[in-house]
Amino acid sequence: MTVTSSEEGSTGIPEAEATDNQAQPRRPRSKRYYLVSRILLGILLFGILVSVGAGIGFGLSAYTIYTGLRSQAESGVQHLLNVKTIFTGVSAHPGGFLDSGKLLSSQREFIAARTDFQQVQYKLDHTAVIQTVTNSFRQYLTQVRAARAVSQVGIDVANIGQQLTTIALILAPSFRGPLLTSNSKPLITQNMLDLVGATINSILPLLSDIQSQTRTISINSLPVRAQQRDQLVQLLQALPQAQSDLVQVLELLGAANWMLGVDQPRTYLVQTLDRAELRPTGGFTGQYGELHVQGGRVAPFTLRDISLVEYINNSPTAGQLAPPPYRSWWPFANWGLRDSNVSADFPTSAQIAMAQYELEVGHPVDGVIVITPFLIEHVLQIIGPVYVPGYKETITAQNLEDRLHYYQLNNSGIANQIAQSPGVTSTSDRKRFTGLLAQLLLNKIRQAPSSEILAMARVMLHDLKTRDLQVYFSNPQVEDLLMKYNYASQVDRSTTHDGLFVVQANLSASKASQYVQTIMHDTVTLDANGGATHVLQLRLVYNQIGPVYGYDTYRDYVRIYVPPDSKFLWGDGFDTGVPLCGGRYQQCSPTGVYPQDELLCPAGQFQPGASAPSITDPDGGHWHPLDTIGPPTNFASDETGRAMFGGWVVVPKNCTMTVTLSWYVPPIGQAPYTLLVQRQAGTLPELDLTILPTPGDCTALKTAGLHFDSIMGQDMSFTPAGLKPTAQTACYPQPGT
């Protein structure tokens, strides 16, 4: 039976049955089927288009936000860089930092930068698209966190800048015009110091926050230009030092109150050093003056000649001996202020000088300031030449020492002073020019603008490190701060590293030090435990290429300071006091007198000649013999916490003398070996240093050694570079091979 149904649109035969039977022809699909299918397809396409459109819209929104954030971040960074532009060139003229116009412009830039970074931070924290991105695409979370951290850094920097410009605007009016001249109005007040301290205390937490934020920053992912990124890196690298400097300034503010006479007036003994007659703190101290400071302002200043106190009848120094630690070798009678810088440890010498000054002059002082010609040269480079009327001399950094020596040591120069400066009673005939120059120089400094004063302050901080400026204050808290920051010019007494300090004292009664070059050859051999064996060759090269005021032969009392547990091994080159030849004895050989050629002289000139009268040799003017040489003659250290090897070294005119010493320093701690070599003030010695392990110990000590050869301008610390352990038994050529 056949059933027909137009409703079903089929044959009515079951599929299995149709399959089993013969194939049947298909009928066309109905219009309804096509309509339903198209509707479903349209719905699907619409859904896809809506999703794509939403994605495109989201992407456009995210890109727009990113572009805005990048633009605003770049704007904030640029505002900070604009401050740098405002002060470009000011480093050469530091007074520009107190220019009100520049400060106001900078303040506006800091405010604008803070606004930009605050808006960046707000958008990062409150924009829905950014929240969606960080939740759905975790790979972008680092960039968002970095941007948030940088925005906080920008806010911190802007806040710091605004605080600094605010305090600078408050203080600027007080620092215009000459700063040091005597004035009824103090230059520095306690309120100023308190304001500076409060500002630093508010800045330090911001600096700490900046360093904390930068630990989460990936610099390369920041949305700023490459140039801005590079400058941001430089800023971040400078932050630790800036924080350290501010902490130091904060500690020094209390000291500044005392040093600058804010609480009450201060008086300091000032001594100038003549390095042509080398002494332990840098030179002979033949002139002095009292520097009066109140509220940061300096009273007029005059240098006086100590000989007018000590070389007179009924002198307070008559019959005085040197202090006990130095009495065994100090050669001259009537010990006084001119000799008081007998210790290379400046605090020690300063305390001796203060006590001696009160004894001789009757004035107590609050501290001591000594200066070498190097410091004066640095000042002249800032304030410019000083013209000395009457003498028609223009003194510059280049000719300072030459002209001082001409007027102090040359007979023509001395005669010129008597003619040009008659009636001067504050100084001797040969120091009238020096006294006048000092007065003119200080007057020019007192009248200097703030830019030059600030430049000089910066130079003086450097010269404190090199000992070309040395200061001591009777206030223990102030002195402790100087020691803490290595500004006190003290002998190093550390027990954590090896140390070497060669100290010379020209006791020839001559100005010959200007013609003597000191060369130190020190070879340090380390053993497997870290102990150090030193072999030091100290060469004094004396080429008298100009006139010398005083005796020709150079008589130098040399002291070598080393760690307290050091063990002396051997030495040679020190004068024994036992005559060898010359004088009243047999004639010296014309070609050499010592077996190892320790003394090299022009042929026939191995003669020491006359010497200054001394405690042990009142008739010093007779012709002296050349003595035998040997090890040091003095092992009793005059510095606590240091061992010492000392003795006389005698160098005839135009000769070279070599002194050799060897000692052993036991291992010091567990840290890698370090050697601190200290520089004596007023000297420019050449240091030729070699540090080597013993053969076979390179691996154990993890170093192949170190070599240095140059002029010393300040204390220097040496630590040999590390070496990866190997199986080798020798990692360097031994000396002499």
XYZ file of C-alpha atoms in Angstrom:
737
model
C 0.000 0.000 0.000
C 1.248 3.428 -0.899
C 0.662 6.362 1.402
C 1.194 9.885 0.054
C 1.687 12.809 2.408
C 2.502 16.275 1.146
C 2.882 17.361 4.770
C 5.881 15.121 5.374
C 7.414 15.749 1.971
C 8.696 12.176 1.815
C 7.870 8.839 0.360
C 6.629 7.491 3.640
C 8.948 4.514 3.339
C 11.296 3.961 6.245
C 14.943 4.753 5.483
C 16.123 1.242 6.212
C 13.509 -0.126 3.995
C 14.298 2.271 1.196
C 17.897 1.350 1.476
C 17.128 -2.250 1.300
C 14.907 -1.735 -1.647
C 15.619 0.178 -4.807
C 16.691 3.854 -4.611
C 13.983 6.440 -4.695
C 14.378 10.023 -6.205
C 14.718 13.057 -3.645
C 12.170 15.830 -3.759
C 13.167 19.613 -3.594
C 13.448 21.193 -0.013
C 10.558 23.370 1.025
C 10.705 27.222 1.266
C 10.168 26.996 5.011
C 13.373 25.025 5.420
C 15.401 27.688 3.622
C 13.819 30.472 5.627
C 14.646 28.856 8.961
C 18.196 28.107 7.856
C 18.843 31.705 6.776
C 17.462 33.060 10.008
C 19.796 30.819 12.035
C 22.773 31.772 9.858
C 21.973 35.460 10.272
C 21.803 35.094 14.005
C 25.194 33.344 14.013
C 26.811 35.989 11.810
C 25.353 38.778 13.905
C 26.781 37.172 17.046
C 30.199 36.909 15.439
C 30.121 40.500 14.208
C 28.999 41.753 17.600
C 31.909 39.916 19.277
C 34.421 41.207 16.743
C 33.053 44.701 17.049
C 33.240 44.536 20.809
C 36.859 43.312 20.602
C 37.744 46.076 18.176
C 36.103 48.627 20.409
C 37.904 47.290 23.470
C 41.204 47.365 21.622
C 40.620 50.914 20.415
C 39.712 51.972 23.950
C 42.830 50.287 25.427
C 45.063 51.844 22.778
C 43.578 55.271 23.400
C 44.191 54.902 27.147
C 47.735 53.611 26.562
C 48.496 56.545 24.263
C 47.171 58.976 26.841
C 49.167 57.387 29.643
C 52.336 57.408 27.564
C 51.827 61.050 26.632
C 51.187 62.062 30.222
C 54.156 60.061 31.544
C 56.425 61.647 28.949
C 55.077 65.049 29.941
C 55.878 64.410 33.603
C 59.392 63.244 32.830
C 59.935 66.223 30.547
C 58.921 68.641 33.294
C 61.579 67.086 35.535
C 64.160 67.324 32.755
C 63.218 70.971 32.267
C 64.561 71.634 35.769
C 67.911 70.263 34.650
C 67.804 72.625 31.669
C 66.995 75.594 33.904
C 70.146 74.985 35.937
C 72.404 74.019 33.034
C 75.818 75.597 33.538
C 75.118 76.433 37.187
C 77.681 73.870 38.393
C 80.393 76.252 37.201
C 78.739 79.090 39.140
C 76.978 77.455 42.130
C 75.355 80.715 43.174
C 72.890 80.130 40.328
C 71.168 77.591 42.552
C 70.003 80.540 44.687
C 68.670 82.566 41.738
C 65.037 83.341 42.602
C 63.925 83.332 38.968
C 65.416 79.904 38.348
C 63.993 78.595 41.605
C 60.459 79.808 40.795
C 60.622 78.325 37.301
C 61.829 75.033 38.744
C 59.068 75.039 41.318
C 56.463 75.384 38.566
C 58.034 72.483 36.685
C 57.967 70.278 39.783
C 54.283 71.100 40.394
C 53.410 70.303 36.759
C 55.359 67.043 36.908
C 53.590 65.981 40.085
C 50.190 66.700 38.490
C 51.088 64.565 35.457
C 52.288 61.636 37.532
C 49.267 61.826 39.850
C 46.953 61.611 36.833
C 48.901 58.663 35.454
C 48.606 56.917 38.787
C 44.860 57.648 39.023
C 44.194 56.238 35.547
C 46.223 53.127 36.292
C 44.213 52.492 39.466
C 40.714 53.449 38.268
C 40.411 52.678 34.538
C 38.217 49.599 33.874
C 40.032 48.655 30.657
C 43.375 48.444 32.494
C 41.765 46.289 35.202
C 40.366 43.976 32.543
C 43.686 43.730 30.744
C 45.613 42.843 33.887
C 42.966 40.279 34.927
C 42.653 38.647 31.494
C 46.170 39.049 30.113
C 48.595 38.394 32.959
C 51.584 39.012 30.688
C 50.842 42.769 30.861
C 50.739 42.862 34.662
C 54.507 43.584 34.920
C 54.253 46.619 32.650
C 51.278 48.007 34.593
C 53.042 47.523 37.922
C 56.172 49.199 36.559
C 54.131 52.142 35.297
C 52.437 52.464 38.685
C 55.809 52.363 40.490
C 57.311 54.945 38.146
C 54.368 57.264 38.631
C 54.960 57.081 42.400
C 58.667 57.724 41.851
C 57.749 60.759 39.757
C 55.476 62.048 42.514
C 58.236 61.532 45.114
C 60.834 63.314 42.975
C 58.478 66.200 42.340
C 57.713 66.514 46.060
C 61.426 66.509 46.881
C 62.074 69.152 44.256
C 59.266 71.352 45.508
C 60.539 71.163 49.094
C 64.088 72.001 48.025
C 63.018 74.973 45.930
C 60.793 76.218 48.739
C 63.622 76.224 51.287
C 66.017 77.695 48.729
C 63.619 80.562 48.067
C 63.435 81.215 51.825
C 67.227 81.194 52.272
C 68.245 82.850 49.003
C 67.912 86.482 50.173
C 70.397 85.851 53.008
C 73.030 84.522 50.611
C 73.167 87.360 48.113
C 76.217 89.592 47.931
C 79.435 89.020 49.905
C 78.782 86.337 52.489
C 81.711 86.486 54.881
C 82.111 90.205 55.554
C 81.614 91.467 59.068
C 77.984 92.409 59.462
C 75.649 93.002 62.369
C 73.228 90.513 60.796
C 74.326 86.861 61.111
C 74.810 84.933 57.905
C 73.669 81.685 59.563
C 71.058 81.414 62.314
C 69.735 78.504 64.341
C 66.350 78.869 62.611
C 68.066 78.344 59.247
C 69.803 75.212 60.468
C 66.534 73.906 61.939
C 64.738 74.558 58.636
C 67.389 72.690 56.689
C 67.251 69.809 59.146
C 63.447 69.581 58.966
C 63.567 69.602 55.168
C 66.135 66.803 55.053
C 64.081 64.750 57.526
C 61.045 65.079 55.257
C 63.041 64.206 52.132
C 64.772 61.068 53.430
C 61.546 58.944 53.597
C 60.755 59.972 50.014
C 64.200 58.832 48.884
C 63.672 55.531 50.684
C 60.303 55.126 48.946
C 61.904 55.840 45.570
C 64.475 53.119 46.116
C 61.736 50.732 47.251
C 59.633 51.478 44.168
C 62.539 51.078 41.767
C 63.027 47.460 42.851
C 59.754 46.615 41.029
C 60.571 48.572 37.874
C 61.549 47.042 34.550
C 63.111 50.094 32.952
C 62.772 48.781 29.404
C 59.010 48.400 29.770
C 58.357 52.031 30.694
C 56.129 54.025 28.281
C 58.671 56.847 27.709
C 61.177 57.728 25.007
C 64.598 56.062 24.975
C 66.397 59.317 25.816
C 64.123 59.917 28.784
C 64.617 56.307 29.878
C 68.403 56.737 29.861
C 68.239 59.880 31.961
C 65.840 58.161 34.362
C 68.396 55.365 34.799
C 71.068 57.948 35.656
C 68.758 59.532 38.222
C 68.013 56.211 39.894
C 71.701 55.304 40.025
C 72.496 58.594 41.793
C 69.861 58.135 44.504
C 71.858 56.041 47.018
C 74.696 58.566 47.033
C 72.224 61.455 47.366
C 70.611 59.755 50.344
C 74.010 59.123 51.935
C 75.042 62.761 51.384
C 71.850 64.063 53.004
C 72.331 61.834 56.038
C 75.857 63.215 56.327
C 74.633 66.816 56.025
C 71.975 66.152 58.665
C 74.625 64.927 61.087
C 76.897 67.867 60.314
C 74.196 70.474 60.984
C 74.755 70.234 64.718
C 78.470 70.611 64.128
C 77.849 73.601 61.859
C 76.079 75.356 64.722
C 79.281 75.129 66.756
C 81.881 75.587 63.992
C 80.256 78.684 62.451
C 79.809 80.457 65.771
C 76.006 80.365 65.657
C 75.633 79.710 69.370
C 78.606 81.907 70.345
C 81.723 83.353 68.639
C 84.586 81.006 67.811
C 88.311 81.656 67.495
C 90.597 79.373 65.495
C 94.369 79.288 65.281
C 95.353 79.361 61.597
C 98.802 78.208 60.489
C 100.228 78.213 56.979
C 102.521 75.386 55.893
C 105.735 75.817 53.930
C 106.241 72.445 52.253
C 109.758 73.494 51.168
C 110.634 72.595 54.772
C 108.622 69.406 55.113
C 107.168 68.536 58.509
C 104.785 65.723 59.558
C 101.524 67.624 58.896
C 102.815 69.049 55.594
C 105.354 71.797 56.238
C 106.996 74.277 58.576
C 104.498 76.495 60.447
C 106.300 79.826 60.680
C 103.214 82.072 60.491
C 99.977 82.149 62.420
C 96.804 84.171 62.820
C 93.532 84.144 64.731
C 90.367 83.611 62.703
C 87.236 84.961 64.414
C 83.860 83.598 63.253
C 80.421 84.654 64.460
C 77.125 83.670 62.859
C 79.019 82.420 59.817
C 80.751 85.748 59.201
C 84.528 86.163 59.286
C 86.340 89.099 60.895
C 89.408 90.704 59.246
C 92.443 88.453 59.463
C 96.215 89.028 59.712
C 99.120 86.581 59.538
C 101.920 87.073 62.060
C 105.460 85.740 62.250
C 106.011 83.295 65.106
C 109.686 84.285 65.286
C 108.625 87.585 66.877
C 107.309 85.530 69.807
C 109.860 82.728 69.982
C 113.125 84.372 68.828
C 113.185 87.194 71.373
C 114.705 87.802 74.752
C 112.774 86.118 77.546
C 110.997 83.892 75.005
C 108.451 81.548 76.639
C 110.102 78.698 74.703
C 113.528 79.135 76.293
C 114.784 75.796 77.575
C 111.677 73.862 76.508
C 112.062 70.318 75.231
C 109.845 68.450 72.794
C 106.965 66.380 74.269
C 108.175 63.005 75.656
C 107.122 60.795 72.688
C 109.439 62.767 70.377
C 112.164 63.883 72.765
C 114.600 61.042 71.981
C 115.192 62.261 68.429
C 114.016 65.899 68.238
C 117.315 67.761 67.610
C 116.668 71.408 68.475
C 116.431 73.310 71.740
C 113.742 75.834 72.738
C 110.853 73.789 71.398
C 107.808 75.919 70.486
C 104.723 76.460 68.374
C 106.753 76.490 65.166
C 107.669 72.834 65.879
C 104.323 71.692 67.269
C 103.170 69.750 64.201
C 105.496 66.926 65.130
C 102.881 64.170 64.669
C 101.409 63.176 61.315
C 98.176 62.479 63.207
C 96.681 65.936 62.886
C 94.405 65.813 65.962
C 97.502 65.030 68.046
C 99.543 67.882 66.553
C 96.606 70.289 66.852
C 96.156 69.620 70.564
C 99.877 70.212 71.114
C 99.657 73.461 69.103
C 96.645 74.755 71.043
C 98.345 74.201 74.382
C 101.592 75.727 73.148
C 99.807 78.735 71.643
C 98.039 79.523 74.906
C 101.355 79.217 76.723
C 103.215 81.536 74.327
C 100.526 84.055 73.288
C 98.075 83.770 76.153
C 94.978 83.236 73.983
C 92.849 80.072 74.221
C 91.383 78.938 70.880
C 88.550 76.632 69.838
C 90.459 74.753 67.158
C 93.263 74.718 64.624
C 93.233 75.177 60.837
C 96.337 74.545 58.734
C 96.599 75.030 54.985
C 99.134 74.008 52.360
C 99.963 76.058 49.252
C 97.881 73.570 47.237
C 94.693 74.823 48.915
C 95.607 78.469 48.240
C 96.255 77.595 44.599
C 92.800 76.018 44.370
C 91.230 79.158 45.859
C 93.087 81.412 43.406
C 91.727 79.328 40.542
C 88.228 80.303 41.711
C 88.568 83.950 42.778
C 91.241 84.896 40.243
C 94.641 86.574 40.652
C 95.516 88.857 43.558
C 97.413 92.058 42.794
C 99.903 93.197 45.456
C 100.374 96.990 45.199
C 103.802 98.444 45.830
C 105.465 95.184 44.824
C 103.711 95.268 41.421
C 103.150 91.535 41.701
C 100.138 89.623 40.411
C 99.870 86.339 42.273
C 98.207 83.410 40.487
C 97.793 79.710 41.159
C 100.728 79.101 38.846
C 103.311 81.412 40.457
C 102.239 81.380 44.125
C 104.980 79.207 45.603
C 107.674 80.687 43.393
C 106.936 84.264 44.494
C 106.561 83.300 48.169
C 109.949 81.595 48.110
C 111.514 84.553 46.307
C 110.456 87.014 48.986
C 111.105 84.677 51.930
C 114.373 83.050 50.841
C 116.105 85.321 48.300
C 118.259 88.199 49.570
C 116.996 90.501 46.811
C 113.406 89.659 47.705
C 114.043 90.310 51.400
C 115.665 93.678 50.631
C 112.679 94.610 48.454
C 110.297 93.919 51.358
C 112.265 96.171 53.704
C 112.039 98.954 51.151
C 108.370 98.457 50.235
C 106.935 97.745 53.696
C 108.818 99.899 56.214
C 107.568 100.023 59.755
C 105.777 96.657 59.676
C 106.027 95.109 63.146
C 103.646 92.139 62.886
C 106.117 90.039 60.953
C 109.812 89.683 60.193
C 111.570 91.334 57.251
C 111.430 88.289 55.004
C 107.719 87.565 55.612
C 106.259 91.036 55.046
C 105.178 90.178 51.515
C 103.569 86.921 52.679
C 101.641 88.729 55.415
C 100.390 91.402 52.997
C 99.386 88.788 50.434
C 97.454 86.825 53.069
C 95.563 89.976 54.074
C 94.702 90.850 50.454
C 93.699 87.271 49.708
C 91.356 86.970 52.681
C 89.816 90.381 51.933
C 89.067 89.194 48.401
C 87.549 85.985 49.762
C 85.409 87.938 52.231
C 84.100 90.106 49.372
C 83.534 87.158 47.012
C 80.018 86.525 45.674
C 78.029 83.538 46.871
C 78.809 81.561 43.714
C 82.549 81.702 44.466
C 82.048 80.986 48.178
C 80.077 77.847 47.360
C 82.708 76.793 44.818
C 85.426 77.243 47.442
C 83.423 75.211 49.953
C 83.262 72.366 47.465
C 87.035 72.564 46.869
C 87.724 72.621 50.601
C 85.747 69.412 51.129
C 88.026 67.770 48.575
C 91.144 69.248 50.184
C 90.076 67.869 53.557
C 90.371 64.417 51.977
C 93.836 65.145 50.575
C 95.099 66.854 53.782
C 95.762 70.111 51.943
C 93.295 71.550 54.449
C 93.419 70.139 57.977
C 91.090 71.155 60.785
C 90.695 70.249 64.430
C 87.940 71.359 66.818
C 87.975 71.207 70.595
C 84.333 70.097 70.612
C 84.491 66.266 70.920
C 81.175 65.709 69.115
C 82.301 67.800 66.146
C 85.697 66.091 66.007
C 84.049 62.648 66.158
C 81.974 63.548 63.105
C 85.094 64.613 61.211
C 86.674 61.267 62.044
C 83.551 59.369 61.043
C 83.622 60.853 57.544
C 87.433 60.733 57.214
C 87.889 64.515 57.348
C 90.091 64.578 60.468
C 93.500 63.826 58.839
C 94.203 61.171 61.434
C 96.622 58.248 61.286
C 94.699 55.120 60.301
C 94.508 52.710 63.237
C 92.175 50.132 61.753
C 92.619 46.464 62.663
C 90.637 45.202 59.643
C 93.268 45.790 56.932
C 96.991 46.221 56.357
C 98.390 49.762 56.396
C 101.461 51.792 55.498
C 102.207 55.443 56.278
C 105.639 56.940 55.501
C 106.168 60.220 57.387
C 109.135 62.509 56.722
C 110.439 65.467 58.731
C 113.003 67.795 57.168
C 115.123 68.765 60.193
C 117.990 70.137 58.124
C 117.262 73.770 58.990
C 116.784 74.327 55.253
C 114.141 74.769 52.574
C 115.428 71.857 50.497
C 112.282 69.668 50.481
C 111.125 71.315 47.267
C 114.027 69.575 45.498
C 113.584 66.113 47.047
C 111.380 63.530 45.349
C 110.137 60.601 47.449
C 109.688 57.258 45.662
C 108.210 54.242 47.477
C 108.727 50.765 45.999
C 106.752 48.309 48.120
C 106.562 44.605 47.207
C 104.008 42.702 49.287
C 104.063 38.901 49.207
C 100.987 37.137 50.590
C 101.158 33.667 52.121
C 98.429 31.035 52.004
C 96.922 32.304 55.273
C 96.731 35.910 54.094
C 99.769 37.164 55.998
C 101.844 39.800 54.182
C 105.611 40.205 53.900
C 106.644 43.730 52.865
C 109.898 44.739 51.240
C 109.911 48.541 51.023
C 112.559 50.515 49.166
C 112.288 54.210 50.008
C 114.305 56.387 47.638
C 114.987 60.071 48.345
C 116.137 61.748 45.118
C 117.702 65.138 45.908
C 118.364 67.371 42.891
C 119.151 70.888 44.086
C 118.216 72.732 40.889
C 117.724 76.082 42.642
C 118.977 78.058 45.632
C 118.385 76.627 49.103
C 117.786 78.737 52.195
C 119.795 76.955 54.875
C 122.135 73.981 54.867
C 122.786 71.903 51.749
C 122.703 68.378 53.182
C 119.217 66.921 53.599
C 118.640 65.419 57.048
C 115.292 63.657 57.139
C 113.825 61.903 60.162
C 111.735 59.121 58.605
C 109.023 57.140 60.401
C 107.164 54.201 58.840
C 103.858 53.304 60.539
C 102.425 49.774 60.133
C 99.799 47.593 61.906
C 100.522 46.987 65.614
C 101.265 43.238 65.329
C 103.819 43.693 62.542
C 107.152 41.916 62.993
C 110.316 43.676 61.839
C 112.511 41.425 59.658
C 115.467 43.504 58.462
C 116.428 46.972 57.246
C 119.216 49.149 55.924
C 119.943 52.759 54.960
C 119.372 54.541 58.280
C 122.170 56.651 59.743
C 123.805 54.832 62.679
C 125.703 57.807 64.091
C 128.974 55.869 63.692
C 131.429 57.862 61.519
C 132.645 56.235 58.302
C 134.538 58.824 56.256
C 134.843 62.549 55.557
C 135.072 65.437 57.978
C 137.882 64.750 60.448
C 138.099 61.138 59.281
C 139.552 59.508 56.186
C 138.469 60.872 52.845
C 135.401 59.208 51.300
C 135.844 57.183 48.123
C 135.027 59.328 45.060
C 132.959 56.546 43.459
C 130.932 55.079 46.305
C 130.932 54.378 50.034
C 128.277 51.732 50.765
C 128.461 48.109 49.535
C 125.025 48.017 47.856
C 125.256 51.523 46.393
C 122.554 52.749 48.792
C 123.976 56.258 48.316
C 124.516 57.480 44.748
C 126.270 60.825 44.283
C 128.231 62.670 41.613
C 131.881 61.568 41.720
C 133.731 62.941 44.723
C 130.664 64.452 46.416
C 129.983 61.865 49.145
C 130.292 64.557 51.832
C 127.517 65.646 54.210
C 129.179 68.940 55.140
C 127.968 71.161 57.969
C 124.700 70.871 59.870
C 122.592 73.085 62.099
C 123.571 73.290 65.772
C 121.497 70.884 67.839
C 121.038 69.621 71.376
C 123.521 66.781 70.796
C 125.863 68.822 68.569
C 126.032 72.468 69.686
C 128.935 73.076 67.318
C 127.033 71.913 64.258
C 128.829 74.237 61.894
C 131.940 72.066 61.604
C 132.407 69.658 58.712
C 130.599 66.424 59.560
C 131.570 62.901 58.508
C 129.392 60.483 56.585
C 128.168 57.750 58.950
C 127.684 54.053 58.465
C 124.147 52.853 57.738
C 122.013 50.070 59.140
C 118.498 49.155 60.309
C 116.077 51.617 61.934
C 117.250 53.042 65.235
C 113.820 53.735 66.752
C 111.123 51.086 67.313
C 109.170 52.928 70.040
C 106.014 54.111 68.284
C 104.722 57.596 69.084
C 101.246 56.720 67.729
C 98.877 54.454 69.671
C 97.623 51.478 67.694
C 100.571 51.545 65.262
C 103.989 49.935 65.177
C 106.794 52.190 63.935
C 110.249 51.926 62.392
C 112.179 55.192 62.472
C 115.552 56.838 62.084
C 117.664 59.466 60.376
C 118.276 59.409 56.638
C 121.112 61.667 55.449
C 121.276 62.724 51.777
C 124.141 64.961 50.598
C 123.436 67.583 47.949
C 122.464 66.148 44.523
C 122.539 62.544 45.763
C 120.010 59.703 45.962
C 119.634 57.625 49.114
C 117.810 54.267 49.267
C 116.409 52.929 52.524
C 115.178 49.319 52.595
C 112.870 47.741 55.161
C 111.142 44.394 55.481
C 108.429 43.368 57.936
C 105.682 40.775 58.259
C 101.996 41.536 58.940
C 100.053 38.530 60.328
C 96.678 37.674 58.727
C 93.988 40.255 59.495
C 90.427 38.895 59.600
C 88.732 36.728 56.980
C 88.126 39.395 54.325
C 90.279 39.577 51.167
C 93.637 41.259 51.723
C 93.498 45.065 51.582
C 96.309 47.603 51.984
C 95.703 51.277 52.847
C 98.618 53.548 51.914
C 98.345 57.005 53.496
C 99.758 60.170 51.923
C 101.612 62.751 54.003
C 100.259 66.286 53.572
C 102.368 68.591 51.412
C 103.921 65.711 49.457
C 103.373 64.117 46.066
C 105.211 60.806 46.439
C 105.461 58.213 43.712
C 104.126 54.816 44.782
C 105.267 51.679 42.954
C 103.280 48.881 44.617
C 103.215 45.165 43.826
C 101.034 42.687 45.742
C 101.672 39.005 44.927
C 100.902 35.590 46.450
C 103.780 33.282 47.270
C 104.487 30.675 44.548
C 101.799 28.014 44.581
C 99.377 30.065 46.679
C 97.592 31.836 43.811
C 94.794 29.254 43.900
C 94.445 29.270 47.677
C 94.371 33.078 47.803
C 92.243 33.341 44.653
C 94.297 36.205 43.220
C 97.036 36.739 40.669
C 98.160 39.899 42.421
C 98.159 43.625 41.691
C 100.528 46.307 40.415
C 100.213 50.095 40.739
C 102.660 52.843 39.810
C 101.656 56.500 39.972
C 101.796 59.734 41.969
C 99.753 59.739 45.169
C 97.402 62.677 45.625
C 95.558 61.245 48.638
C 95.198 58.086 50.722
C 94.755 55.024 48.525
C 93.332 51.560 49.248
C 94.345 48.445 47.285
C 92.652 45.024 47.107
C 94.014 42.494 44.578
C 91.453 41.322 42.036
C 89.969 37.855 42.456
C 91.067 34.825 40.432
C 89.086 31.674 39.683
C 90.831 28.690 41.305
C 92.863 26.528 38.917
C 95.310 23.685 39.247
C 98.289 25.887 38.445
C 101.135 26.255 40.940
C 102.370 29.681 39.842
C 100.317 32.456 38.305
C 102.834 35.250 37.943
C 106.536 35.776 37.232
C 108.440 36.108 40.507
C 110.379 39.356 41.102
C 113.803 39.045 39.560
C 112.820 36.363 37.055
